[in-house]
Structure formats: structure tokens, C-alpha cells
């Protein structure tokens, strides 16, 4: 061959490769960064400067098999489909032309976290084995954190997640799981918590008791001026579709804010949610009606597809009598008397139907996360049949989604949050518990070993309650499979990190991903103090690049009359007010401000540092002036003769007017807007 042609071909190949990858100064380091460096937003990315082709998609569906490492996939495939078999959905995502798609990718990603628990808050420490909270936070926010933390960085500052960013971009959003909706993986798309156990205002209880002091950081609770529990934040996030378990935690009583005294269920209804509680027929009957859907199908985790198997110590009788799995009669995937069911596939199909019927979904697309949660939970329990059935349930959900979407405009990603303990081994080990199965497909004997705990999870005479069994087997730290089909799928090829998954999804949907882009989302922030029916409120809108904010109200003497988080507003980043993305977030100032007085109000976003300061005067007398952004009518023309110094809410008269002297204050230099930059470095987050 002519050397010129060889050189020409080599150059052409290099140029084509660079064009495909969009490489811009990318260098692959052989040694990792320090824990402190990895703590910054996006710092753990492995393909930071790589873009591939046209990565835009209208929709993204992220499927998570909790605890679904390569070994868990293999165990389920070998049992259900035979060693040479194939999952219809799980294995075909990422396979070229399996569904006629032209853009696919398959790779592996790393999952380490930055601390073993809240004791490492503020002290980033590379931790090889993650829990579900830190891992979910990594792909939800692009920021590494410590185990047991949700969508906060290692210093405790709330980080914007994919659901919030998708809402800010005008997309429909959904969250589906077979676990309690407050559990780590679904919670990572709707909440920010320094402790994953902060399920509700009374902690992780059914409302009949209160262990919030043990399950939540005090500064996070709403009654203490914090952003609230996971259940309360779920309502603030306001995803268009939320389906899962955990209904009992919504029977807790709200302790602070405008809904204090209500149950969380009643708060959801007051906030305009379409609610379904443990009703399969009602779930199946749901149609889009303009309301966000909150459907919780069990008090705790949803029942598994297969009844449990029992891992025991080495016993020759197990080889002679390998077992086969049986269907759990309480699984919601079984059809009821009306022919309805609620498997993960059913719930996924319903979510997609509702999101596609949503006007935002129709015009701007949607982001949907779907979790098969109990692969992990039953792996913890050394329950081979349980984890196999849940892997099958996830596979069928992927197939259901593939039957509803077009891969030319929808990116589907299938991955896990961490690996787990089960392994197919040659024979029963002496040192570990094991289960011996017989595949109904090819008759193979499959020995599944659980070697990270000596404790037997079940006894044969037990009637296990899936929500009450304590876990024992452990996660492992190995890298995980990630596969994708659709626009942007090639970003998952090779070795990536969980935080790369955030950037793959966000860039594919055209969402904000950087500090500057978050600041732009919050740059339009504005607020006013409004008065209605004798109640004053600080109403904040447009702060869409922040998950939370702080506020301070001072009088003419400089005395603070109201602020978020009490006197320690800046002491703990989890204090403050939870932002309701794309909505108005209201803070009660009744009894804090008085008629006829002027106040300086400052609102600051926690993550971006965006800050707005204005001087506002509360009128001494009511007026008929229409309050911007508020409905007219009612007592808008009511008169009153209360003293100018009377606190609002104590005059006995409904004060309806408010004068916000924005134009005058701007002209006199009294209104000041400052956008404070806040670097994403570790030193500024301590």
C-alpha cells in the first residue's frame, strides 16, 4: 500500500475521531484527585470535555436497578432465560439496532462516595463503597457527597437536581419506584437532606410517634426554620407524576409553615395534587387533568414479584433438591378482580401516558426516573428469588417504555446505583450462605452465594414482612454497567463516573449544568411583601437555579425582625426556605412586620449566592390597590383605622393593600440588586 495513502488515511481517521468526540484539551490522568477536589460540583467527571454529535433529545427515561451489579443481572438472566438467553429490555438497551436505533452505547462507571456518613460532613473522604443516597445524589446533581446524604454537597449545601432543572426548562417530570417514595433513590430526585432517614416531619414513623430528633438534623425541620423533611419537599418539588410506596409516612402532621397542623396527605390535597392511596383501580383510571399526580400504592415498600427463598449454610441436600421460584400472591403485578395490576411496568406505562398528555411534555418533553428498588433490598436479605423477580420486573418496565417512545427523540439509560453481594459460584461455599436454584429454562443448577454476612435472613417457618426485615448483606464497590439507546447514548461508552450520568442527561435535555448557568436561572429572582386577610407574606419567584434560599427582614433601625432559620440562618446550609421551582414560594411574615413602617428585605439563594435587596413599606391604611400577582376581589376595598404601629394580624382588621415602592426606590437608589458569585470550591463550603 502507498505510504501516502496510509498517512492520509491515518490523519483522516484521527480527524474523524476528534470530530466525533468533540475533544477539547481532554487529558486522561492516571491518578485520581484528592477528596477535597472531588467535592466540587462536576469535579468527579471522567469525560468532562467530551461531547458527541447531536446530543439533544426531547425526553430522557432513566432506569435504575437498585443494587443491580453485573452479578445480579447474570443471576436473574441465567435463571429466567437460560445462560444463553436475553432480557427483552435490560439487555437490548445499548445493543446496536436491537430496536432499530442508530445511536447506542454501553460502558461501566465508578460509584465511590465522599464519606461514610454525616460524621464526615465537611470532611470529604474518598469512600470506595457507596450507599444509595450518595449514589443517587451523584447522578441527580453531578456532585459527590457522603453516604446517607441526599442532594447536598459534602458541606451540606443543597444542590439542584435533574427534576428541578427539568422543571426550570419547562419540561414535565416523573418519579416511579417500587420502594417507599422517601427512600434514597427516588428521594434524590425530589429532596435535599443531610440524613436520608428524614422521611417526614416526625421522622421515619407512621405518624403515631415522633423520632425526628433522631432521623433528621434539627436545622432541617420546618418548625426550626429549615427546608423540611423529604415528604414535605416532595410536595414542594411538585413532579408531575409520582408513583411508589411509603403512604404511611404522609399521615404525619406538618409542624411548621402555612400547612402546620395538617397531615402531609391533606397538605398534598390542599396544594392541588391528584392523590391515590393504595388503590390499584384508581391508579389505572388516572387521566391527565392538569393536576400533579401523587399515587402511593403501599404503606411501605411494594411487595416483590417472587416469594422469598432462604440462603443457608452448606448442605448437600440443596444440590440434590434445587429450588424454583414462585409468585408472591401479594405482588401488585397480579391482576385483581377488575383485571387491573400495578407492576413496575404498569406504573411506568401510566407515568409515560400522563407525561405525554401533559402540555409541557407535549411541547418540551419530559424527564422520568424509574427504579426497581428491591433488587437491592432482597440482595440485602440473601433472597435470590426476591432479587430475580425484581430484576424481571425492571426488565418488563424497560420493554413497556420501549413500546411507547421513539428512540429518535428519547434517550433511555439503564444502570444501577451500586453493586451488591450475590455471586454465582461453582459449588456451595463453606464460608458463606447460599441458595441452589434450578433454571426452568435450561435446567441448569445455579448456586448463588452471599458472603458478606453470616446471618440467615429468613427461617422457613417465617411469614416475612418485606417492609420490616433489617438488611444484613452488604453493598460492594465495583464499577457498574451503564447502557443507553437514543440521542446522546454514546456518552456512556467506556469508563465514566456516576456524576457523568448527570451531565449526559442534562446536556441531552438542554438543562443547566454549570455554576454560571444556575446563576442565570436565578438572575430573574424577584419578591414582594403581600398582605391578604390580615396575613403578610414574603413571596419569592424566579429563583430557579437554587434549591433553597435565606431571607432577612430588618427595620429602619437595622434590627432584624424576621429571618430564615432563626438567629443561626448562616450556621447550617440545610436551614432556610425550600424553593418551589418555577412557582412562587411564600414565607409567612404575619406578626413580624407592622403597618406604616419601612423594612429592608434581603433574599439570597443558597447554591448560587444570587441576592436581591429591596426596601418595602407597609401602608398605614388599607387601599383598593390591586396587589401584583394576587387575585382581586374579596375584601380588597375593606377599610380600617388601626394604629400605624400595629403588627399585622393583631389589628383585628383585614389589611389587604400593600405598597411596594419599587419604582421610587430605584430612582432614589434605595433598591439594590446584587448578584453575588459563589465559587464551587471546597473552601467556601465549609
XYZ file of C-alpha atoms in Angstrom:
686
model
C 0.000 0.000 0.000
C 1.207 3.510 -0.818
C 2.693 5.177 2.277
C 0.983 8.427 1.292
C -2.384 6.692 1.360
C -1.595 5.134 4.745
C -0.620 8.506 6.208
C -3.610 10.197 4.607
C -5.934 7.535 5.971
C -4.425 7.769 9.444
C -4.802 11.543 9.528
C -8.375 11.271 8.296
C -9.184 8.737 10.996
C -7.707 10.958 13.700
C -9.630 13.973 12.438
C -12.858 11.970 12.302
C -12.317 10.647 15.810
C -11.669 14.127 17.175
C -14.749 15.471 15.413
C -16.916 12.649 16.739
C -15.734 13.019 20.274
C -15.562 16.801 20.257
C -12.389 16.575 22.312
C -11.236 19.918 23.644
C -7.982 19.696 25.528
C -9.017 16.432 27.169
C -6.298 14.624 29.063
C -6.796 11.350 30.865
C -4.935 11.409 34.179
C -3.719 8.109 35.568
C -4.011 9.257 39.173
C -7.186 10.487 40.851
C -7.917 13.823 42.508
C -7.929 14.420 46.229
C -11.185 14.069 48.143
C -11.370 17.848 48.668
C -11.011 18.476 44.929
C -13.638 15.836 44.117
C -16.177 17.575 46.383
C -16.846 20.400 43.897
C -19.783 20.227 41.512
C -18.790 18.182 38.460
C -15.264 17.533 39.717
C -15.581 13.727 39.537
C -16.485 13.661 35.829
C -14.288 11.413 33.708
C -15.370 12.817 30.312
C -15.839 16.459 31.231
C -14.751 17.978 27.923
C -16.206 15.382 25.579
C -19.379 15.904 23.570
C -20.566 13.516 20.888
C -22.538 14.590 17.850
C -26.032 15.997 18.273
C -26.885 15.089 21.848
C -30.283 16.765 22.026
C -33.352 14.691 22.875
C -36.894 15.676 23.757
C -37.233 13.075 26.529
C -34.990 11.082 28.851
C -36.004 7.990 30.829
C -33.507 6.813 33.432
C -33.979 3.236 34.679
C -32.223 2.349 37.918
C -31.893 -1.208 39.174
C -31.033 -0.590 42.805
C -28.156 -2.896 43.770
C -28.145 -4.348 40.229
C -24.499 -5.145 39.659
C -23.292 -7.381 36.850
C -23.664 -10.444 39.086
C -27.306 -9.621 39.909
C -28.107 -9.257 36.196
C -26.397 -12.581 35.451
C -28.174 -14.436 38.255
C -31.567 -13.262 37.001
C -30.812 -13.856 33.310
C -29.457 -17.373 33.869
C -32.475 -18.352 35.962
C -35.239 -16.693 33.923
C -33.963 -17.020 30.360
C -31.126 -19.534 30.465
C -27.395 -18.932 30.316
C -27.643 -18.189 26.578
C -30.849 -16.189 26.944
C -31.519 -12.451 26.726
C -33.626 -9.936 28.633
C -36.057 -8.250 26.267
C -35.415 -4.756 27.640
C -32.481 -4.802 30.022
C -30.022 -6.468 27.610
C -31.157 -4.743 24.430
C -30.702 -1.172 25.563
C -27.259 -0.237 24.278
C -27.196 -3.017 21.669
C -26.781 -1.734 18.076
C -30.019 -1.904 16.090
C -31.769 -4.036 18.708
C -34.746 -1.717 18.417
C -33.858 -0.021 15.149
C -31.993 2.716 16.983
C -28.821 4.036 15.421
C -27.248 5.649 18.490
C -26.299 3.339 21.343
C -23.621 2.950 23.972
C -22.551 0.575 26.730
C -19.905 1.141 29.360
C -19.010 0.979 33.030
C -18.992 3.649 35.698
C -17.466 4.253 39.113
C -19.611 4.818 42.199
C -17.430 5.898 45.149
C -18.715 8.455 47.641
C -17.009 11.091 49.809
C -17.716 9.919 53.341
C -19.206 7.109 55.412
C -21.953 9.219 56.964
C -22.890 12.548 58.463
C -19.871 12.338 60.739
C -17.860 13.113 57.585
C -19.929 16.189 56.720
C -17.445 18.945 55.937
C -14.583 16.456 55.805
C -14.521 14.841 52.343
C -13.058 11.352 52.489
C -12.871 9.020 49.490
C -15.135 6.072 50.376
C -14.961 3.117 47.957
C -18.418 1.678 48.756
C -21.386 3.998 48.313
C -24.889 3.789 49.685
C -27.987 4.524 47.613
C -28.312 8.103 48.862
C -24.845 9.269 47.880
C -25.027 7.405 44.581
C -28.468 8.801 43.719
C -27.230 12.277 44.579
C -24.260 11.842 42.226
C -26.338 11.321 39.080
C -29.150 13.602 40.268
C -26.899 16.633 40.886
C -23.467 15.967 39.387
C -21.952 16.452 42.849
C -20.362 13.772 45.031
C -21.418 13.631 48.678
C -21.159 11.412 51.760
C -23.178 8.251 52.407
C -26.679 8.904 53.805
C -26.830 12.425 52.297
C -29.338 13.450 49.639
C -28.639 16.192 47.074
C -26.367 18.219 49.307
C -22.648 18.563 48.786
C -20.273 17.195 51.391
C -20.543 20.512 53.249
C -24.354 20.335 53.429
C -25.317 22.899 50.772
C -28.372 21.815 48.709
C -27.539 21.113 45.050
C -30.002 21.440 42.166
C -31.199 18.077 40.869
C -32.390 16.893 37.462
C -36.091 17.137 38.317
C -35.739 20.753 39.469
C -33.613 21.652 36.440
C -36.053 19.957 34.059
C -38.916 21.914 35.614
C -36.917 25.122 35.203
C -36.595 24.250 31.498
C -40.364 23.809 31.160
C -40.360 20.018 30.929
C -42.744 17.540 32.513
C -41.217 15.374 35.234
C -41.878 11.965 36.775
C -40.582 9.673 39.517
C -41.591 5.986 39.771
C -40.315 3.371 42.229
C -41.190 0.088 43.895
C -39.785 1.385 47.199
C -41.078 3.908 49.659
C -41.066 7.158 47.709
C -38.991 8.672 50.531
C -36.264 6.048 50.054
C -32.880 7.209 48.821
C -33.090 6.732 45.046
C -36.484 8.374 44.429
C -35.783 10.959 47.149
C -32.689 12.089 45.238
C -34.982 13.479 42.536
C -37.157 15.497 44.889
C -35.384 16.464 48.108
C -32.266 17.721 49.857
C -31.389 16.185 53.209
C -28.263 15.723 55.283
C -29.797 12.457 56.525
C -31.690 10.087 54.220
C -33.826 8.925 57.177
C -35.662 12.262 57.456
C -38.783 10.806 55.854
C -41.361 13.145 57.345
C -41.937 15.894 59.914
C -41.953 13.171 62.611
C -39.030 11.301 61.065
C -39.386 7.714 59.847
C -42.694 6.866 61.547
C -46.321 6.335 60.586
C -47.310 9.495 62.447
C -48.227 7.793 65.716
C -44.847 8.688 67.213
C -42.048 11.191 66.626
C -38.403 10.314 66.145
C -37.483 13.337 64.040
C -34.770 14.268 66.531
C -33.005 11.008 65.698
C -33.784 10.866 61.983
C -33.325 14.495 60.886
C -30.879 17.284 61.542
C -32.676 19.780 63.755
C -31.840 22.664 61.428
C -33.665 20.946 58.544
C -37.079 20.695 60.229
C -39.593 23.319 59.161
C -40.558 24.185 62.720
C -36.935 25.205 63.216
C -36.744 27.303 60.077
C -35.374 24.553 57.833
C -36.254 23.329 54.347
C -38.341 20.428 55.640
C -38.447 16.640 55.531
C -38.282 14.505 52.392
C -42.087 14.071 52.223
C -42.680 17.797 52.576
C -40.040 18.632 49.981
C -41.619 16.131 47.602
C -44.691 18.342 47.539
C -42.564 21.456 47.043
C -40.738 19.829 44.115
C -44.120 19.100 42.525
C -43.153 16.500 39.941
C -45.993 15.959 37.505
C -46.151 12.222 38.248
C -45.004 10.494 41.453
C -45.774 6.781 41.938
C -44.379 4.427 44.580
C -44.838 3.273 48.167
C -44.461 4.990 51.539
C -48.091 6.070 52.030
C -47.959 5.738 55.819
C -45.363 8.486 56.187
C -47.786 11.024 54.731
C -50.041 10.523 57.748
C -47.576 12.509 59.823
C -48.524 16.010 60.953
C -46.860 19.082 59.459
C -45.148 21.093 62.202
C -44.317 24.411 60.555
C -45.276 26.788 57.761
C -48.642 27.541 56.219
C -49.838 23.911 56.419
C -48.948 23.341 60.073
C -51.430 21.036 61.788
C -52.410 19.190 58.606
C -51.259 15.708 57.666
C -48.899 15.602 54.712
C -51.669 13.899 52.704
C -54.006 16.810 53.459
C -51.262 19.241 52.507
C -50.899 17.462 49.163
C -54.623 17.831 48.519
C -54.552 21.494 49.581
C -51.695 22.063 47.138
C -53.795 20.691 44.277
C -52.435 17.160 43.916
C -54.472 14.315 42.461
C -53.909 11.716 45.186
C -54.224 7.932 45.133
C -53.603 5.829 48.233
C -53.222 2.050 47.878
C -55.860 1.754 45.128
C -54.808 -0.182 42.016
C -58.058 0.570 40.179
C -57.738 4.303 40.853
C -54.159 4.259 39.548
C -55.230 2.557 36.342
C -58.086 5.027 35.885
C -55.896 8.139 36.119
C -56.086 10.550 33.194
C -54.287 13.859 32.821
C -56.466 16.621 34.296
C -53.935 19.391 34.885
C -53.053 18.276 38.407
C -49.801 16.676 39.536
C -50.324 13.019 40.450
C -49.221 11.529 43.779
C -50.041 7.807 43.860
C -48.632 5.769 46.746
C -49.552 2.112 46.395
C -48.401 0.655 49.729
C -47.708 1.792 53.267
C -44.052 0.849 52.867
C -42.145 -0.828 50.035
C -44.157 -2.618 47.365
C -44.314 -6.405 47.622
C -41.900 -8.349 45.414
C -42.897 -10.457 42.402
C -41.470 -13.698 43.807
C -41.902 -15.174 47.269
C -38.647 -15.321 49.249
C -36.051 -18.044 49.075
C -33.772 -18.791 52.001
C -29.973 -18.765 51.826
C -28.470 -21.269 54.279
C -25.127 -22.800 55.165
C -23.598 -25.543 53.045
C -25.840 -28.599 52.819
C -25.579 -31.457 50.259
C -29.378 -31.745 50.248
C -29.609 -28.394 48.465
C -27.683 -29.776 45.481
C -29.969 -32.767 45.333
C -33.119 -30.631 45.523
C -32.514 -27.253 43.842
C -35.468 -24.912 44.141
C -37.535 -22.863 41.709
C -39.148 -19.521 42.491
C -42.882 -19.000 42.989
C -45.030 -15.918 42.524
C -45.831 -13.867 45.614
C -49.652 -13.710 45.895
C -49.420 -10.178 47.344
C -47.472 -8.741 44.385
C -49.382 -5.836 42.857
C -48.461 -7.100 39.403
C -51.059 -9.851 39.835
C -54.319 -8.816 38.191
C -57.149 -8.046 40.612
C -60.832 -8.867 40.217
C -61.231 -5.937 37.821
C -58.324 -7.020 35.652
C -56.048 -4.221 36.883
C -52.498 -4.508 38.198
C -49.654 -2.274 39.359
C -46.371 -3.911 38.399
C -43.415 -1.647 37.729
C -44.220 -1.997 34.024
C -47.809 -0.863 34.687
C -46.659 2.124 36.731
C -44.078 3.080 34.102
C -46.656 2.905 31.322
C -49.075 5.054 33.310
C -46.373 7.613 34.057
C -45.402 7.908 30.381
C -49.066 8.292 29.354
C -49.569 11.091 31.879
C -46.328 12.857 30.950
C -47.077 12.698 27.237
C -50.579 14.093 27.849
C -49.133 16.967 29.882
C -48.850 20.179 27.776
C -45.264 20.653 28.964
C -44.496 17.078 27.981
C -46.080 17.550 24.576
C -44.234 20.762 23.761
C -40.970 20.456 25.710
C -40.630 16.774 26.557
C -40.134 15.051 29.879
C -37.631 13.568 32.310
C -38.661 10.353 34.066
C -36.749 8.252 36.596
C -37.899 4.657 37.176
C -36.429 2.485 39.936
C -36.595 -1.253 40.510
C -35.823 -0.869 44.209
C -35.961 -4.318 45.739
C -33.196 -5.960 43.758
C -31.099 -4.293 46.441
C -33.450 -4.957 49.331
C -33.704 -8.669 48.643
C -29.972 -8.950 47.949
C -29.509 -7.497 51.441
C -31.803 -10.286 52.632
C -29.857 -13.022 50.762
C -33.134 -13.669 48.934
C -32.210 -14.959 45.469
C -35.789 -15.398 44.256
C -36.761 -11.963 45.519
C -33.959 -10.188 43.675
C -34.520 -12.247 40.495
C -38.194 -11.309 40.370
C -37.412 -7.635 40.868
C -34.836 -7.712 38.054
C -37.517 -9.259 35.840
C -39.982 -6.537 36.891
C -37.474 -3.852 35.868
C -36.792 -5.590 32.551
C -40.502 -5.614 31.747
C -40.770 -1.921 32.662
C -37.985 -1.124 30.173
C -39.814 -3.115 27.496
C -43.032 -1.260 28.282
C -41.279 2.079 27.844
C -39.726 0.968 24.554
C -43.223 0.221 23.289
C -44.349 3.783 23.979
C -41.499 6.103 22.969
C -39.487 6.846 19.840
C -35.750 6.390 20.259
C -35.142 9.094 17.676
C -36.174 11.713 20.251
C -35.920 9.802 23.546
C -32.776 8.758 25.378
C -33.190 5.665 27.571
C -30.453 4.875 30.085
C -30.317 1.670 32.134
C -27.909 1.368 35.043
C -27.660 0.821 38.802
C -26.609 2.763 41.875
C -24.143 0.281 43.339
C -23.167 -3.372 43.118
C -24.121 -5.994 45.680
C -23.071 -9.211 47.327
C -24.636 -12.079 45.346
C -22.376 -14.220 43.159
C -22.836 -17.295 41.001
C -20.249 -19.778 42.284
C -19.104 -23.243 41.283
C -20.365 -25.002 44.386
C -21.779 -24.224 47.803
C -19.051 -22.409 49.760
C -18.013 -23.432 53.254
C -17.743 -19.833 54.420
C -20.961 -18.251 53.138
C -24.713 -18.691 52.865
C -26.041 -19.937 49.553
C -29.148 -20.880 47.585
C -29.210 -23.542 44.872
C -31.678 -22.853 42.059
C -32.773 -24.811 39.007
C -33.466 -22.732 35.924
C -36.901 -23.505 34.437
C -35.479 -22.588 31.008
C -32.374 -24.727 30.529
C -32.424 -26.874 33.670
C -29.071 -25.550 34.854
C -28.225 -25.735 38.542
C -27.302 -22.230 39.719
C -25.555 -21.774 43.062
C -25.906 -18.225 44.401
C -23.582 -17.271 47.253
C -23.955 -14.455 49.783
C -20.666 -13.870 51.544
C -20.757 -10.532 53.341
C -22.699 -11.617 56.430
C -23.036 -14.897 58.339
C -26.617 -14.152 59.374
C -29.531 -16.032 57.858
C -32.232 -13.600 56.805
C -35.253 -15.921 56.866
C -36.339 -19.116 58.528
C -38.641 -21.391 56.547
C -41.450 -21.060 59.082
C -41.352 -17.263 58.988
C -44.001 -15.175 57.280
C -41.682 -12.368 56.181
C -42.895 -8.801 56.092
C -40.882 -7.144 53.375
C -41.008 -3.670 54.916
C -39.768 -4.790 58.321
C -36.779 -7.025 57.604
C -33.493 -5.434 58.534
C -30.802 -5.617 55.887
C -27.604 -7.537 56.525
C -25.728 -8.375 53.318
C -23.532 -5.531 52.083
C -23.005 -3.392 49.012
C -19.767 -3.745 47.075
C -17.658 -1.065 45.426
C -17.164 -2.492 41.943
C -17.886 -0.441 38.832
C -21.300 -0.859 37.204
C -22.794 -1.455 33.789
C -24.466 1.518 32.102
C -26.213 1.199 28.748
C -28.107 3.721 26.633
C -30.100 3.983 23.406
C -31.172 7.194 21.732
C -29.665 10.673 21.280
C -26.614 11.182 23.495
C -26.178 7.451 24.190
C -22.540 7.398 23.119
C -21.547 9.458 26.158
C -21.831 6.307 28.292
C -19.210 4.361 26.294
C -16.039 3.365 28.124
C -15.324 4.226 31.750
C -17.324 7.082 33.250
C -18.465 8.108 36.733
C -21.953 8.390 38.211
C -21.633 12.167 38.065
C -21.112 11.889 34.296
C -24.630 10.464 34.132
C -25.987 13.796 35.406
C -24.198 15.689 32.654
C -25.238 13.181 29.982
C -28.904 13.593 30.899
C -28.782 17.350 31.482
C -26.913 18.107 28.253
C -29.167 15.806 26.259
C -32.212 17.689 27.545
C -30.555 21.108 27.263
C -30.626 21.752 31.015
C -28.319 23.977 33.033
C -25.201 22.202 34.315
C -22.698 24.854 35.423
C -22.450 27.461 38.163
C -22.899 30.287 35.671
C -25.952 28.627 34.120
C -27.515 28.158 37.556
C -26.907 31.853 38.269
C -28.647 32.729 35.024
C -31.664 30.684 36.133
C -31.798 32.663 39.365
C -30.943 36.052 37.846
C -34.629 36.863 37.329
C -35.445 36.398 41.011
C -37.837 38.968 42.459
C -40.012 39.230 45.534
C -42.694 41.319 47.146
C -44.399 41.522 50.535
C -48.106 40.957 50.083
C -50.994 41.249 52.529
C -54.290 39.453 52.387
C -56.910 38.740 55.036
C -54.702 40.155 57.751
C -51.733 37.970 56.838
C -48.450 39.185 55.417
C -46.232 37.027 53.232
C -42.902 37.337 51.503
C -43.485 35.939 48.001
C -40.362 34.920 46.079
C -40.336 33.923 42.397
C -37.761 33.306 39.683
C -35.071 31.775 41.921
C -34.897 28.708 39.673
C -31.175 27.993 39.937
C -31.301 27.375 43.687
C -32.911 24.666 45.772
C -33.224 26.882 48.852
C -32.841 30.467 49.990
C -32.349 32.538 53.111
C -34.083 35.826 53.899
C -33.644 38.665 56.358
C -36.076 41.478 57.215
C -34.718 44.476 59.129
C -36.493 47.621 60.302
C -35.353 51.233 59.956
C -33.066 50.911 62.992
C -31.299 47.889 61.477
C -32.888 45.455 63.896
C -33.688 42.046 62.427
C -37.417 41.394 62.774
C -37.586 38.166 60.739
C -35.136 35.785 59.134
C -34.861 32.199 57.984
C -33.524 29.617 60.374
C -33.831 31.852 63.437
C -30.640 33.526 64.613
C -28.477 30.776 63.093
C -29.524 31.286 59.461
C -26.000 31.019 58.156
C -24.825 28.325 60.547
C -26.253 25.314 58.699
C -26.861 25.264 54.922
C -29.869 22.971 55.409
C -31.741 25.802 57.135
C -33.674 28.325 55.092
C -36.639 28.013 52.753
C -37.150 25.321 50.106
C -37.563 26.852 46.633
C -40.632 25.737 44.696
C -39.059 25.724 41.246
C -40.999 27.773 38.633
C -43.583 28.627 41.316
C -43.968 31.358 43.896
C -42.507 30.426 47.277
C -44.256 32.167 50.167
C -42.967 32.863 53.674
C -45.317 33.964 56.441
C -44.372 37.380 57.912
C -47.564 37.906 59.898
C -46.777 39.445 63.293
C -43.275 40.248 62.038
C -43.954 43.498 60.162
C -46.143 46.483 61.100
C -48.305 48.958 59.206
C -46.750 52.216 58.153
C -43.191 51.025 58.637
C -40.397 50.547 56.096
C -38.275 47.421 56.007
C -35.222 46.242 54.155
C -35.672 42.713 52.811
C -32.828 40.565 51.505
C -33.261 37.191 49.797
C -30.228 35.039 48.911
C -30.024 31.739 47.019
C -28.013 29.114 48.889
C -26.268 27.494 45.921
C -25.639 30.405 43.555
C -25.331 33.227 46.069
C -27.794 35.266 43.980
C -29.025 38.054 46.258
C -31.690 40.740 45.959
C -32.201 43.546 48.466
C -35.167 45.938 48.438
C -36.798 48.412 50.780
C -40.513 47.874 51.219
C -43.072 49.934 53.126
C -46.260 48.552 54.608
C -49.100 51.126 54.352
C -50.710 52.579 57.453
C -54.164 52.351 55.930
C -55.751 49.808 53.612
C -56.173 50.748 49.972
C -58.040 49.398 46.991
C -54.821 48.994 45.028
C -54.517 45.674 43.238
C -51.641 43.593 44.547
C -49.452 42.434 41.641
C -49.609 38.689 41.135
C -52.510 38.212 43.556
C -56.209 37.659 42.846
C -58.573 40.591 43.217
C -61.941 40.616 44.949
C -62.869 39.520 48.438
C -62.063 42.242 50.991
C -59.959 44.314 48.597
C -61.857 47.501 49.486
C -62.111 46.973 53.228
C -61.235 49.984 55.363
C -59.546 50.154 58.748
C -58.404 52.732 61.287
C -55.785 50.730 63.121
C -52.736 52.356 64.594
C -49.809 52.697 62.178
C -47.600 50.817 64.568
C -49.904 47.814 64.975
C -48.390 44.470 63.974
C -50.194 42.820 61.074
C -52.537 40.114 62.247
C -53.156 41.797 65.624
C -55.161 44.839 64.488
C -58.438 42.946 64.218
C -58.822 44.452 60.736
C -58.069 42.691 57.451
C -55.225 44.586 55.824
C -55.437 43.983 52.095
C -53.257 46.629 50.463
C -49.512 46.761 50.138
C -47.352 49.410 48.557
C -44.089 48.144 47.130
C -42.140 51.286 46.264
C -40.030 49.594 43.644
C -40.017 52.353 41.031
C -39.490 55.125 43.541
C -36.835 53.206 45.367
C -34.931 52.519 42.172
C -34.989 56.203 41.294
C -33.727 57.167 44.741
C -31.126 54.465 44.886
C -32.843 52.560 47.673
C -33.384 49.368 45.669
C -30.205 47.433 45.195
C -29.772 44.191 43.345
C -26.585 42.280 43.747
C -25.673 39.016 42.147
C -23.011 37.525 44.356
C -20.795 34.993 42.666
C -20.103 31.882 44.655
C -17.289 29.647 43.585
C -17.867 25.917 43.693
C -14.617 25.356 45.584
C -14.414 23.367 48.762
C -13.009 26.156 50.914
C -16.181 28.245 50.534
C -18.486 25.398 51.556
C -17.072 24.583 54.954
